[in-house]
Amino acid sequence: MDLEKIYDYVDVNSKKFLEDLARLVKQPSVSAKNEGIQQCAELVEKMMKETGLHTKIIENGGNPVLYGEIKSEKAKKTLLFYNHYDVQPPEPLEEWIDDPLSGKIRDGKIYGRGVADNKGNIVSRLKAVEAFLKTVGSVPVNVKFLIEGEEEIGSPHLEAIIQRYKKLFSADATIWEFGDIDRNGRPCLYLGLKGVMSVELRARGAARDVHSSEAPLIPNPAWRLVWALNTLKDERDEILIDGFYDKVKPPSAEEIECLKEIPFEEKEQKRELELKKFLHDVIGLNALKTLLYQPTCTINGFLTGYTGLGSKTVLPNKAMAKLDLRLVFNQTSKEIFSKLVRYMKKRGFEDIEVVEQGSSDPAKTPINDCFVQTVIKAAEKVYAKKAVVYPTSEASGPMHLFRNLLDCPVVSVGCSHPDSREHAPNENIKVEDFIKGTKFMAAILHYFGKG
């Protein structure tokens, strides 16, 4: 089959594809606030049906999970696409140039919350399937979609769903939800993810806020929480939780060779972020190894007392900090949570409540897996440049459910770019990358079908 027919269809219909993407961006779907979730799920299912997929909505106590499939007329192999329709909150709103729900195209980019993470990739994959159905009448492999609505809050219900519907979601390989094109137009492939454990630390004091003149007598939960946080890391950024690093292993020799091929654009990143240096002056290969293979403990936010204009001499009665701990291969969120709770008690902070808000474990697919080589081939055919292969990513998500429970190789690719600003104001993707990314998805289907 000639892929050029597929590519021509994508080019001819690119305006309509962008309109459909804007339609999805305009629909709110903030899982953290339960804002527009049901309506977005219904819209995504409608778009799946418009593509030609047979759909099913799976309910399991959380946001709807959408399942779609279409069978090939000839092929027996199955490719699963994993995506999510939920997005991050758009705040701070004042930093957006256009409305976060505009889906506006400006200077060759389409803007809006979720356009990069993850609605652009949802639409590009649906349109790749559509291109096959409209031009040759069938897809080259059996295709399945799993599109969930809780990825941005840790996918708390997904594991139970996959355990229950293992047969439904079974596949020979999975394409994950994200990926990008680097500054030199090279497609980037990611073969793994870190795990993540999100927690809240909660400290309480008096029954109510009191006047700060009472500070000599009344315990201050804000200070209590600051002291607790200060025990978690030292000035070298080493995490002090007992046994935290017990299962952490350095990258293999094969992975090191792969890292050496990655064009790590540290100068560009520092310039864009207006930084003179990275933490502890790490550079080059050492910086890349640190980014991909070092676990982390990050304070995401701190809430207590009065933070408005002027002064208010108040002693707060409660304080809360949000943290995430990024975990590397072999660590598990269950084990690390237990170690964190024990550590807090050991250090005398048993009065501080530790609440898990969501977690996922690390996962990796071997570099030499046949499916990895298929995706590399498709990428280099479409982009006419050498693919950049990351053995793992600094990002996190529920990939371990697919890699470990469904036992299939997973590769993450997509149509973002280094300044897509996921989770930040003015999130965007390039129109050119979206169109070419749709062709990339079609090429993956084609080459995977050929085996």
XYZ file of C-alpha atoms in Angstrom:
451
model
C 0.000 0.000 0.000
C 1.235 3.467 -0.901
C 1.533 5.683 2.188
C 1.519 8.735 -0.065
C -2.252 8.328 -0.476
C -2.610 8.517 3.284
C -0.344 11.549 3.490
C -2.270 13.291 0.703
C -5.529 12.734 2.569
C -3.998 14.267 5.718
C -2.771 17.309 3.781
C -6.092 17.868 1.978
C -8.060 17.600 5.226
C -5.610 19.411 7.508
C -7.895 22.429 7.976
C -10.744 20.201 9.137
C -8.397 18.287 11.430
C -7.329 21.544 13.079
C -10.959 22.595 13.473
C -11.681 19.312 15.252
C -8.693 19.837 17.520
C -9.910 23.356 18.366
C -13.356 21.904 19.108
C -11.792 19.569 21.670
C -9.569 22.282 23.191
C -12.589 24.550 23.679
C -14.223 21.922 25.875
C -13.012 22.259 29.506
C -11.833 19.034 31.173
C -9.958 19.867 34.371
C -9.913 16.701 36.465
C -8.512 18.456 39.552
C -11.699 20.560 39.690
C -14.091 18.077 38.025
C -14.719 20.811 35.489
C -16.317 19.763 32.184
C -15.200 16.143 32.534
C -18.459 14.426 31.581
C -19.038 16.753 28.636
C -15.487 16.213 27.382
C -15.828 12.444 27.667
C -18.996 12.625 25.578
C -17.263 14.796 22.986
C -14.288 12.457 22.696
C -16.598 9.468 22.292
C -18.475 11.354 19.587
C -15.201 12.054 17.760
C -14.232 8.387 18.056
C -17.551 7.355 16.511
C -17.149 9.947 13.759
C -13.804 8.325 12.963
C -15.457 4.928 12.618
C -14.542 3.300 15.919
C -16.848 1.085 17.942
C -16.943 2.628 21.415
C -17.627 1.688 25.011
C -17.748 3.883 28.114
C -16.320 2.228 31.225
C -17.405 3.533 34.617
C -15.590 2.523 37.788
C -16.232 5.175 40.397
C -14.121 7.852 38.725
C -14.095 9.837 35.509
C -15.279 7.879 32.456
C -12.757 5.754 30.568
C -13.388 5.621 26.834
C -12.632 2.496 24.852
C -12.674 2.316 21.083
C -11.690 -0.302 18.548
C -11.736 -1.117 14.873
C -10.623 -4.384 13.364
C -8.382 -4.832 10.341
C -9.696 -6.825 7.388
C -6.455 -8.817 7.156
C -4.028 -8.272 10.022
C -4.090 -10.156 13.322
C -1.791 -7.859 15.289
C -3.266 -5.187 17.565
C -1.941 -1.733 18.403
C -3.303 0.101 21.453
C -3.232 3.897 21.777
C -3.253 5.278 25.321
C -4.334 8.897 25.835
C -6.115 11.092 28.361
C -8.708 13.807 27.828
C -8.291 15.533 31.204
C -6.035 18.579 31.505
C -4.302 20.691 34.120
C -5.967 23.825 35.568
C -5.178 26.844 33.346
C -4.120 29.195 36.153
C -2.510 31.712 36.333
C -5.041 33.088 33.844
C -3.429 36.532 33.635
C -0.355 35.063 31.936
C -2.272 33.716 28.937
C -2.137 35.801 25.772
C -5.409 34.291 24.536
C -8.221 32.571 26.407
C -7.025 29.109 27.539
C -10.060 27.601 25.789
C -9.650 29.528 22.542
C -7.960 26.933 20.339
C -6.642 29.951 18.461
C -4.045 29.614 15.714
C -1.379 32.303 15.810
C 2.098 32.437 14.249
C 1.905 28.840 13.060
C 0.869 27.440 16.461
C -2.455 26.398 17.954
C -2.942 27.478 21.578
C -5.048 26.281 24.491
C -4.998 24.281 27.699
C -4.500 20.627 26.834
C -3.583 21.149 23.180
C -0.186 19.545 23.803
C -1.101 17.468 26.852
C -2.950 15.573 25.512
C -5.687 16.594 23.091
C -3.448 17.185 20.073
C -2.224 13.592 20.256
C -5.753 12.233 20.679
C -6.894 13.961 17.508
C -3.768 13.117 15.483
C -4.222 9.408 16.227
C -7.909 9.424 15.401
C -7.178 11.216 12.147
C -4.501 8.682 11.202
C -7.115 5.941 11.541
C -9.608 8.038 9.573
C -7.096 8.489 6.770
C -6.812 4.725 6.285
C -10.550 4.148 6.433
C -11.296 6.922 3.940
C -8.593 6.001 1.434
C -8.231 2.199 1.526
C -11.264 1.149 3.544
C -9.428 -0.643 6.357
C -6.651 -0.215 8.895
C -3.415 -2.222 8.519
C -3.656 -3.578 12.100
C -6.401 -3.964 14.670
C -6.592 -0.670 16.538
C -7.691 -0.022 20.115
C -7.961 3.240 22.036
C -7.997 3.704 25.802
C -8.642 7.347 26.655
C -8.998 8.120 30.355
C -9.959 11.228 32.310
C -7.800 11.048 35.438
C -4.176 11.064 34.259
C -3.569 14.555 35.621
C -4.646 13.441 39.110
C -2.645 10.203 39.159
C -5.074 7.791 37.391
C -6.456 6.472 40.717
C -9.072 4.179 39.140
C -7.189 2.943 36.091
C -5.453 -0.062 37.620
C -8.736 -1.606 38.765
C -10.209 -1.059 35.299
C -7.275 -2.692 33.534
C -7.308 -5.609 35.970
C -11.008 -6.092 35.261
C -10.808 -5.654 31.475
C -7.433 -7.212 30.676
C -8.761 -9.097 27.670
C -10.471 -6.021 26.273
C -7.261 -3.974 26.452
C -4.893 -6.737 25.345
C -2.593 -5.729 22.496
C 0.724 -6.575 20.873
C 2.110 -3.081 21.524
C 1.107 0.304 22.905
C 1.749 3.854 21.744
C 1.847 6.139 24.778
C 0.345 9.574 25.075
C 3.202 12.071 24.686
C 6.279 12.905 22.677
C 7.921 15.763 20.843
C 10.016 17.024 17.974
C 13.262 18.643 19.103
C 14.588 22.021 18.006
C 16.305 20.466 14.995
C 13.225 18.649 13.743
C 14.237 15.225 15.097
C 11.474 12.933 16.422
C 11.968 11.889 20.050
C 10.952 8.433 21.299
C 10.593 7.612 24.988
C 10.779 3.992 26.168
C 9.918 4.457 29.828
C 8.619 6.713 32.563
C 9.545 7.504 36.113
C 7.012 6.698 38.777
C 5.449 9.443 40.855
C 3.899 9.606 44.299
C 1.933 12.728 45.188
C 1.357 13.403 48.883
C 0.071 16.076 51.199
C 1.663 16.795 54.569
C -0.878 18.331 56.927
C -0.099 20.018 60.243
C -2.667 21.331 62.723
C -2.449 23.625 65.737
C -5.175 25.451 67.651
C -8.894 25.050 66.960
C -8.862 28.345 65.014
C -6.525 31.073 63.805
C -5.367 33.332 66.604
C -3.646 36.716 66.956
C 0.110 36.392 66.339
C 0.760 38.053 69.697
C -0.163 34.637 71.151
C 2.881 33.044 69.481
C 4.834 32.531 72.736
C 2.136 30.076 73.875
C 0.299 28.746 70.803
C 1.993 26.189 68.519
C 2.374 27.308 64.915
C 1.635 24.480 62.404
C 3.339 26.472 59.638
C 6.668 26.301 61.470
C 6.002 22.684 62.359
C 5.560 21.833 58.693
C 8.631 23.835 57.636
C 10.760 21.929 60.142
C 9.399 18.604 58.873
C 10.045 19.514 55.233
C 13.575 20.558 56.114
C 14.395 17.008 57.197
C 13.513 15.431 53.842
C 16.482 16.718 51.804
C 19.928 18.119 52.459
C 21.662 21.002 50.688
C 23.077 18.569 48.103
C 19.496 17.592 47.156
C 19.967 14.103 48.550
C 16.740 12.633 49.917
C 17.166 11.602 53.546
C 14.273 9.143 53.922
C 15.738 5.910 55.315
C 16.210 3.299 52.581
C 15.020 5.632 49.818
C 17.874 4.726 47.449
C 18.082 1.008 48.287
C 16.768 -0.220 44.918
C 18.075 2.584 42.701
C 20.449 1.331 40.003
C 22.628 3.314 37.577
C 21.871 3.143 33.833
C 23.183 0.083 32.006
C 26.076 0.263 29.549
C 23.560 -0.008 26.689
C 21.529 2.857 28.121
C 24.647 4.997 28.560
C 25.482 4.504 24.879
C 21.954 5.561 24.030
C 22.272 8.685 26.193
C 25.444 9.644 24.360
C 23.407 9.853 21.138
C 20.851 12.230 22.634
C 21.468 15.855 21.613
C 20.846 17.354 25.050
C 20.092 21.018 24.376
C 21.092 22.421 27.734
C 22.143 25.864 26.479
C 18.767 26.416 24.796
C 16.894 25.209 27.871
C 18.852 27.478 30.199
C 18.257 30.426 27.895
C 14.505 29.790 27.643
C 14.192 29.395 31.424
C 16.559 32.307 32.090
C 18.912 30.155 34.147
C 22.678 30.534 34.345
C 23.227 26.950 35.454
C 21.495 23.750 36.495
C 21.476 22.560 40.095
C 24.949 21.733 41.373
C 26.468 22.829 38.049
C 25.762 19.514 36.301
C 26.421 19.656 32.554
C 26.431 17.434 29.478
C 25.995 13.689 29.854
C 26.023 13.991 33.637
C 23.091 16.422 33.509
C 21.119 14.066 31.266
C 21.826 11.075 33.521
C 20.736 13.128 36.528
C 17.507 14.177 34.824
C 16.485 10.686 33.706
C 17.854 8.425 36.434
C 17.722 10.414 39.663
C 14.657 10.170 41.923
C 13.333 13.436 43.326
C 11.374 14.988 46.180
C 9.728 18.273 45.154
C 7.617 20.753 47.112
C 4.783 21.639 44.718
C 3.017 24.114 46.936
C 2.635 25.406 50.496
C -0.629 26.710 51.945
C -1.114 28.379 55.306
C -2.196 31.591 56.963
C -2.714 34.912 55.185
C -1.099 35.640 51.824
C -3.100 38.648 50.622
C -2.129 42.285 50.264
C -0.696 44.151 53.235
C -0.175 42.525 56.607
C -2.371 40.428 58.836
C -0.803 39.440 62.121
C -2.313 35.997 62.337
C -1.041 32.704 63.734
C -2.614 30.039 61.469
C -4.245 26.927 62.884
C -3.286 24.651 59.983
C -0.692 24.260 57.258
C -0.458 21.989 54.233
C 2.297 21.221 51.744
C 1.913 19.311 48.490
C 4.871 17.179 47.380
C 5.671 14.787 44.600
C 8.380 12.137 44.680
C 9.564 10.949 41.265
C 10.675 7.338 41.392
C 13.074 5.467 39.126
C 13.014 1.891 37.875
C 12.803 -0.735 40.675
C 11.325 1.691 43.199
C 7.595 1.364 43.959
C 5.199 3.976 45.274
C 3.818 1.598 47.915
C 7.269 0.956 49.358
C 8.341 4.615 49.291
C 5.099 5.789 50.926
C 5.653 3.358 53.801
C 9.241 4.554 54.195
C 8.094 8.191 54.218
C 5.507 7.544 56.939
C 8.050 5.644 59.081
C 10.627 8.377 58.565
C 8.269 11.141 59.698
C 7.510 9.218 62.888
C 11.195 8.498 63.495
C 12.041 12.204 63.213
C 9.353 13.098 65.755
C 6.700 14.339 63.354
C 4.075 11.686 64.032
C 1.563 14.543 64.516
C 1.859 15.479 60.811
C -0.636 13.638 58.656
C 0.767 12.080 55.457
C -1.934 11.663 52.803
C -1.285 9.980 49.458
C -3.004 11.784 46.586
C -2.130 9.433 43.722
C 0.755 7.399 42.422
C 2.189 5.393 39.553
C 5.227 3.143 39.346
C 8.193 3.329 36.938
C 8.241 1.318 33.689
C 10.659 0.667 30.815
C 10.694 -1.149 27.465
C 14.069 -2.573 26.312
C 15.871 -0.605 23.609
C 16.243 -3.686 21.404
C 12.541 -4.606 21.410
C 11.172 -5.228 17.899
C 8.363 -2.700 18.344
C 10.858 -0.008 19.307
C 12.686 -0.645 16.037
C 9.393 -0.409 14.113
C 8.599 2.991 15.606
C 12.134 4.202 14.896
C 11.742 3.163 11.254
C 8.409 4.981 10.938
C 9.801 8.106 12.589
C 12.829 8.314 10.331
C 10.736 7.749 7.195
C 8.345 10.588 8.072
C 10.811 13.122 9.477
C 13.801 12.172 7.291
C 16.064 12.604 10.314
C 17.610 10.248 12.829
C 15.260 9.493 15.700
C 16.334 10.448 19.225
C 15.716 7.507 21.576
C 15.359 8.107 25.315
C 15.638 4.865 27.354
C 13.329 6.529 29.862
C 11.768 9.924 30.537
C 11.777 12.313 33.461
C 7.962 12.390 33.206
C 5.520 10.030 34.925
C 2.257 8.244 34.208
C 0.509 4.878 34.489
C 2.668 3.203 31.842
C 3.541 0.390 34.269
C -0.045 -0.890 34.039
C 0.418 -1.515 30.316
C 4.020 -2.664 30.433
C 3.616 -4.952 33.442
C -0.065 -5.935 33.694
C -0.793 -6.139 29.954
C 2.759 -7.325 29.206
C 3.291 -5.402 25.986
C 6.052 -3.046 24.778
C 5.290 0.650 25.117
C 6.769 3.566 23.160
C 5.792 7.194 23.745
C 5.720 9.575 20.778
C 3.721 12.675 19.886
C 3.529 16.101 18.277
C 4.721 18.554 20.936
C 7.884 20.665 20.766
C 10.359 21.892 23.423
C 8.401 25.106 24.047
C 4.904 23.571 24.084
C 4.538 24.754 27.705
C 2.557 21.802 29.021
C 1.033 22.578 32.443
C 1.900 26.272 31.961
C 0.244 29.353 30.428
C 0.197 29.621 26.624
C 0.329 25.865 26.012
C 0.706 25.208 22.302
C 1.771 22.897 19.496
C 2.961 23.812 16.034
C 0.439 23.292 13.247
C 3.175 21.708 11.132
C 4.028 19.248 13.921
C 0.380 18.291 14.361
C -0.021 17.477 10.660
C 3.278 15.632 10.414
C 2.498 13.863 13.693
C -0.708 12.529 12.130
C 1.351 11.131 9.252
C 3.758 9.626 11.792
C 0.885 7.768 13.482
C -0.221 6.477 10.079
C 3.309 5.297 9.326
C 3.459 3.416 12.648
C 0.206 1.638 11.783
C 1.561 0.810 8.332
C 4.960 -0.541 9.378
C 3.586 -2.392 12.396
C 1.101 -4.066 10.090
C 3.895 -5.142 7.759
C 5.776 -6.663 10.679
